């Protein structure tokens, strides 16, 4: 019986205390990890607390997506573009800037450009694409510089065709190292030496490029551009560029990507107003060489009126203060077209140094030429 009592008593031994500190610790760790996922650390030093490889998004931990198989045309295009970009650039003993004018006819500021070019012969070349009427030239620098031209319709790929036609002609001169696209309403903001050194002494192209999720950006994208062009790569920018020689060559070598814009980027197609000259080059360079472009244009345009066309400057607008205000801008600004109207700002970096963004400006009306000629010697000095 005694043994029995001992055995019976053993069944009623007191319960041990629950390890509460372990439960609390586990809960704390869980909360900490959830917070770290929702609010990931922003600094690299904080990232390295968790991993020697730094910050990683949740998607980075997932198995990699299957890379789609490229078409034969894409493989050819990628190989050609890669090899052109990796080839050493042509070294010229006399590097020149090609000034390419896109105009419907005569150039109203030819006298101003004549003054700009004087004394710098051998450092520039001029090309004129006149889409409507044969130009009457007043400057010797423009004589016999007209190229074969076709009709240009605003918003259609004929505008990009004209740009490519200018590039084709300018590339024939091996000394041309930078290629500047200008309109008939463009004027220089500095003297020749400043602009020449700005363009020649850098290894990037000044192609405007930004992501606009709004109706005037990604809203113009057509899924019929797939698989070669995805909406995530679709970009927008002003058409006015300055492009280094290697980039001019790959633009001329491209057929695949441009053919997509020819077919599926035009006003009114599928109820959208896709403007090819605002999307082709920004999208193309974002896809093939995003680090090789500045993401801003060296030509200033005022879109503050928020219309289809930029603000025009008349005689009453042209003052020394206006021109100095434009040349003082050293931050590139883009505004999205969606409801958020997000303002994207980036410093204009030239070889890593913040400098004025703009070398040229538009849109000036023809009657401003005399006033600009009078102001040129003052405002064009850096």
PDB file of C-alpha atoms in Angstrom, residues 227-356:
ATOM      1  CA  UNK A 227       7.773  41.008 -77.220  1.00  0.00           C
ATOM      2  CA  UNK A 228      10.656  43.267 -78.259  1.00  0.00           C
ATOM      3  CA  UNK A 229       9.443  46.384 -76.395  1.00  0.00           C
ATOM      4  CA  UNK A 230       7.781  45.992 -72.997  1.00  0.00           C
ATOM      5  CA  UNK A 231       5.806  48.769 -71.299  1.00  0.00           C
ATOM      6  CA  UNK A 232       8.371  48.803 -68.461  1.00  0.00           C
ATOM      7  CA  UNK A 233      10.968  50.019 -70.984  1.00  0.00           C
ATOM      8  CA  UNK A 234       8.742  52.611 -72.668  1.00  0.00           C
ATOM      9  CA  UNK A 235      10.162  56.124 -72.170  1.00  0.00           C
ATOM     10  CA  UNK A 236       9.446  59.712 -73.168  1.00  0.00           C
ATOM     11  CA  UNK A 237      11.602  62.750 -73.973  1.00  0.00           C
ATOM     12  CA  UNK A 238      12.085  65.802 -76.156  1.00  0.00           C
ATOM     13  CA  UNK A 239      13.234  65.066 -79.704  1.00  0.00           C
ATOM     14  CA  UNK A 240      16.101  67.604 -79.695  1.00  0.00           C
ATOM     15  CA  UNK A 241      19.359  65.800 -78.985  1.00  0.00           C
ATOM     16  CA  UNK A 242      23.118  65.958 -79.181  1.00  0.00           C
ATOM     17  CA  UNK A 243      24.485  62.504 -79.898  1.00  0.00           C
ATOM     18  CA  UNK A 244      28.003  61.046 -79.934  1.00  0.00           C
ATOM     19  CA  UNK A 245      29.160  59.219 -83.044  1.00  0.00           C
ATOM     20  CA  UNK A 246      28.795  55.662 -81.704  1.00  0.00           C
ATOM     21  CA  UNK A 247      25.203  56.356 -80.735  1.00  0.00           C
ATOM     22  CA  UNK A 248      24.457  57.898 -84.124  1.00  0.00           C
ATOM     23  CA  UNK A 249      25.764  54.719 -85.755  1.00  0.00           C
ATOM     24  CA  UNK A 250      23.590  52.378 -83.672  1.00  0.00           C
ATOM     25  CA  UNK A 251      20.527  54.504 -84.445  1.00  0.00           C
ATOM     26  CA  UNK A 252      21.226  54.044 -88.135  1.00  0.00           C
ATOM     27  CA  UNK A 253      21.905  50.306 -87.604  1.00  0.00           C
ATOM     28  CA  UNK A 254      18.580  49.789 -85.822  1.00  0.00           C
ATOM     29  CA  UNK A 255      15.707  48.404 -87.830  1.00  0.00           C
ATOM     30  CA  UNK A 256      14.035  46.068 -85.351  1.00  0.00           C
ATOM     31  CA  UNK A 257      13.000  48.540 -82.656  1.00  0.00           C
ATOM     32  CA  UNK A 258      12.286  51.393 -85.035  1.00  0.00           C
ATOM     33  CA  UNK A 259       9.984  49.183 -87.094  1.00  0.00           C
ATOM     34  CA  UNK A 260       7.818  48.707 -83.993  1.00  0.00           C
ATOM     35  CA  UNK A 261       7.387  52.470 -83.672  1.00  0.00           C
ATOM     36  CA  UNK A 262       6.689  52.819 -87.372  1.00  0.00           C
ATOM     37  CA  UNK A 263       3.893  50.278 -87.099  1.00  0.00           C
ATOM     38  CA  UNK A 264       2.393  50.986 -83.672  1.00  0.00           C
ATOM     39  CA  UNK A 265       3.273  54.549 -82.617  1.00  0.00           C
ATOM     40  CA  UNK A 266       1.264  57.128 -84.514  1.00  0.00           C
ATOM     41  CA  UNK A 267      -1.506  59.615 -83.695  1.00  0.00           C
ATOM     42  CA  UNK A 268      -4.970  58.088 -83.562  1.00  0.00           C
ATOM     43  CA  UNK A 269      -3.860  54.447 -83.653  1.00  0.00           C
ATOM     44  CA  UNK A 270      -5.962  52.351 -81.247  1.00  0.00           C
ATOM     45  CA  UNK A 271      -7.409  55.578 -79.847  1.00  0.00           C
ATOM     46  CA  UNK A 272      -3.992  56.779 -78.621  1.00  0.00           C
ATOM     47  CA  UNK A 273      -1.838  59.735 -79.655  1.00  0.00           C
ATOM     48  CA  UNK A 274       1.591  58.170 -79.761  1.00  0.00           C
ATOM     49  CA  UNK A 275       4.208  60.665 -80.983  1.00  0.00           C
ATOM     50  CA  UNK A 276       7.158  58.716 -82.394  1.00  0.00           C
ATOM     51  CA  UNK A 277       9.770  61.474 -82.068  1.00  0.00           C
ATOM     52  CA  UNK A 278       8.980  61.751 -78.334  1.00  0.00           C
ATOM     53  CA  UNK A 279       9.308  58.030 -77.625  1.00  0.00           C
ATOM     54  CA  UNK A 280      11.540  56.187 -80.095  1.00  0.00           C
ATOM     55  CA  UNK A 281      14.999  57.456 -79.115  1.00  0.00           C
ATOM     56  CA  UNK A 282      14.322  57.640 -75.341  1.00  0.00           C
ATOM     57  CA  UNK A 283      12.987  54.064 -75.368  1.00  0.00           C
ATOM     58  CA  UNK A 284      15.728  52.774 -77.662  1.00  0.00           C
ATOM     59  CA  UNK A 285      18.593  54.175 -75.591  1.00  0.00           C
ATOM     60  CA  UNK A 286      16.976  53.148 -72.313  1.00  0.00           C
ATOM     61  CA  UNK A 287      16.988  49.592 -73.635  1.00  0.00           C
ATOM     62  CA  UNK A 288      20.416  49.416 -75.292  1.00  0.00           C
ATOM     63  CA  UNK A 289      22.666  51.879 -73.426  1.00  0.00           C
ATOM     64  CA  UNK A 290      20.922  53.605 -70.498  1.00  0.00           C
ATOM     65  CA  UNK A 291      24.205  54.630 -68.874  1.00  0.00           C
ATOM     66  CA  UNK A 292      25.419  56.307 -72.049  1.00  0.00           C
ATOM     67  CA  UNK A 293      22.874  59.133 -72.111  1.00  0.00           C
ATOM     68  CA  UNK A 294      22.433  62.180 -69.872  1.00  0.00           C
ATOM     69  CA  UNK A 295      18.611  61.865 -69.702  1.00  0.00           C
ATOM     70  CA  UNK A 296      18.173  65.539 -70.538  1.00  0.00           C
ATOM     71  CA  UNK A 297      18.311  67.614 -73.719  1.00  0.00           C
ATOM     72  CA  UNK A 298      20.746  70.504 -74.183  1.00  0.00           C
ATOM     73  CA  UNK A 299      17.938  72.460 -75.904  1.00  0.00           C
ATOM     74  CA  UNK A 300      15.646  74.420 -73.597  1.00  0.00           C
ATOM     75  CA  UNK A 301      11.897  74.368 -74.220  1.00  0.00           C
ATOM     76  CA  UNK A 302       9.221  75.982 -72.040  1.00  0.00           C
ATOM     77  CA  UNK A 303       6.234  73.681 -71.519  1.00  0.00           C
ATOM     78  CA  UNK A 304       4.744  75.733 -68.665  1.00  0.00           C
ATOM     79  CA  UNK A 305       1.618  76.553 -70.707  1.00  0.00           C
ATOM     80  CA  UNK A 306       0.782  72.816 -70.756  1.00  0.00           C
ATOM     81  CA  UNK A 307      -0.334  72.805 -74.393  1.00  0.00           C
ATOM     82  CA  UNK A 308       0.445  70.499 -77.310  1.00  0.00           C
ATOM     83  CA  UNK A 309       3.236  72.860 -78.361  1.00  0.00           C
ATOM     84  CA  UNK A 310       5.746  74.743 -76.195  1.00  0.00           C
ATOM     85  CA  UNK A 311       5.671  78.448 -75.427  1.00  0.00           C
ATOM     86  CA  UNK A 312       6.831  80.746 -78.235  1.00  0.00           C
ATOM     87  CA  UNK A 313       8.991  83.787 -77.497  1.00  0.00           C
ATOM     88  CA  UNK A 314       8.089  87.008 -79.304  1.00  0.00           C
ATOM     89  CA  UNK A 315       9.997  90.290 -79.444  1.00  0.00           C
ATOM     90  CA  UNK A 316       8.427  91.499 -76.215  1.00  0.00           C
ATOM     91  CA  UNK A 317       9.713  88.386 -74.427  1.00  0.00           C
ATOM     92  CA  UNK A 318      13.334  88.549 -75.552  1.00  0.00           C
ATOM     93  CA  UNK A 319      15.453  90.251 -72.917  1.00  0.00           C
ATOM     94  CA  UNK A 320      18.913  89.814 -71.483  1.00  0.00           C
ATOM     95  CA  UNK A 321      17.251  88.617 -68.252  1.00  0.00           C
ATOM     96  CA  UNK A 322      15.269  85.888 -70.064  1.00  0.00           C
ATOM     97  CA  UNK A 323      18.392  84.477 -71.698  1.00  0.00           C
ATOM     98  CA  UNK A 324      20.385  84.636 -68.476  1.00  0.00           C
ATOM     99  CA  UNK A 325      17.558  82.879 -66.604  1.00  0.00           C
ATOM    100  CA  UNK A 326      17.664  80.022 -69.107  1.00  0.00           C
ATOM    101  CA  UNK A 327      21.452  79.698 -68.930  1.00  0.00           C
ATOM    102  CA  UNK A 328      21.353  79.648 -65.120  1.00  0.00           C
ATOM    103  CA  UNK A 329      19.298  76.430 -65.019  1.00  0.00           C
ATOM    104  CA  UNK A 330      21.426  73.519 -63.779  1.00  0.00           C
ATOM    105  CA  UNK A 331      18.689  71.065 -62.795  1.00  0.00           C
ATOM    106  CA  UNK A 332      16.745  68.933 -65.247  1.00  0.00           C
ATOM    107  CA  UNK A 333      13.007  68.824 -64.474  1.00  0.00           C
ATOM    108  CA  UNK A 334      10.417  66.378 -65.800  1.00  0.00           C
ATOM    109  CA  UNK A 335       6.731  66.311 -64.807  1.00  0.00           C
ATOM    110  CA  UNK A 336       4.576  63.213 -65.271  1.00  0.00           C
ATOM    111  CA  UNK A 337       1.211  63.503 -67.025  1.00  0.00           C
ATOM    112  CA  UNK A 338      -0.792  61.444 -64.535  1.00  0.00           C
ATOM    113  CA  UNK A 339      -2.938  62.808 -61.686  1.00  0.00           C
ATOM    114  CA  UNK A 340       0.047  62.890 -59.326  1.00  0.00           C
ATOM    115  CA  UNK A 341       1.920  65.366 -61.575  1.00  0.00           C
ATOM    116  CA  UNK A 342       5.143  64.024 -60.074  1.00  0.00           C
ATOM    117  CA  UNK A 343       8.089  66.388 -60.477  1.00  0.00           C
ATOM    118  CA  UNK A 344      11.328  64.531 -61.238  1.00  0.00           C
ATOM    119  CA  UNK A 345      14.484  66.585 -60.669  1.00  0.00           C
ATOM    120  CA  UNK A 346      18.072  65.643 -61.444  1.00  0.00           C
ATOM    121  CA  UNK A 347      21.239  67.782 -61.482  1.00  0.00           C
ATOM    122  CA  UNK A 348      22.756  68.343 -64.916  1.00  0.00           C
ATOM    123  CA  UNK A 349      26.111  66.620 -64.522  1.00  0.00           C
ATOM    124  CA  UNK A 350      28.815  67.150 -67.126  1.00  0.00           C
ATOM    125  CA  UNK A 351      31.686  64.713 -66.486  1.00  0.00           C
ATOM    126  CA  UNK A 352      30.493  64.559 -62.876  1.00  0.00           C
ATOM    127  CA  UNK A 353      30.377  68.349 -62.435  1.00  0.00           C
ATOM    128  CA  UNK A 354      27.077  70.200 -62.145  1.00  0.00           C
ATOM    129  CA  UNK A 355      26.848  72.669 -65.016  1.00  0.00           C
ATOM    130  CA  UNK A 356      24.170  74.623 -66.887  1.00  0.00           C
TER     131      UNK A 356
END
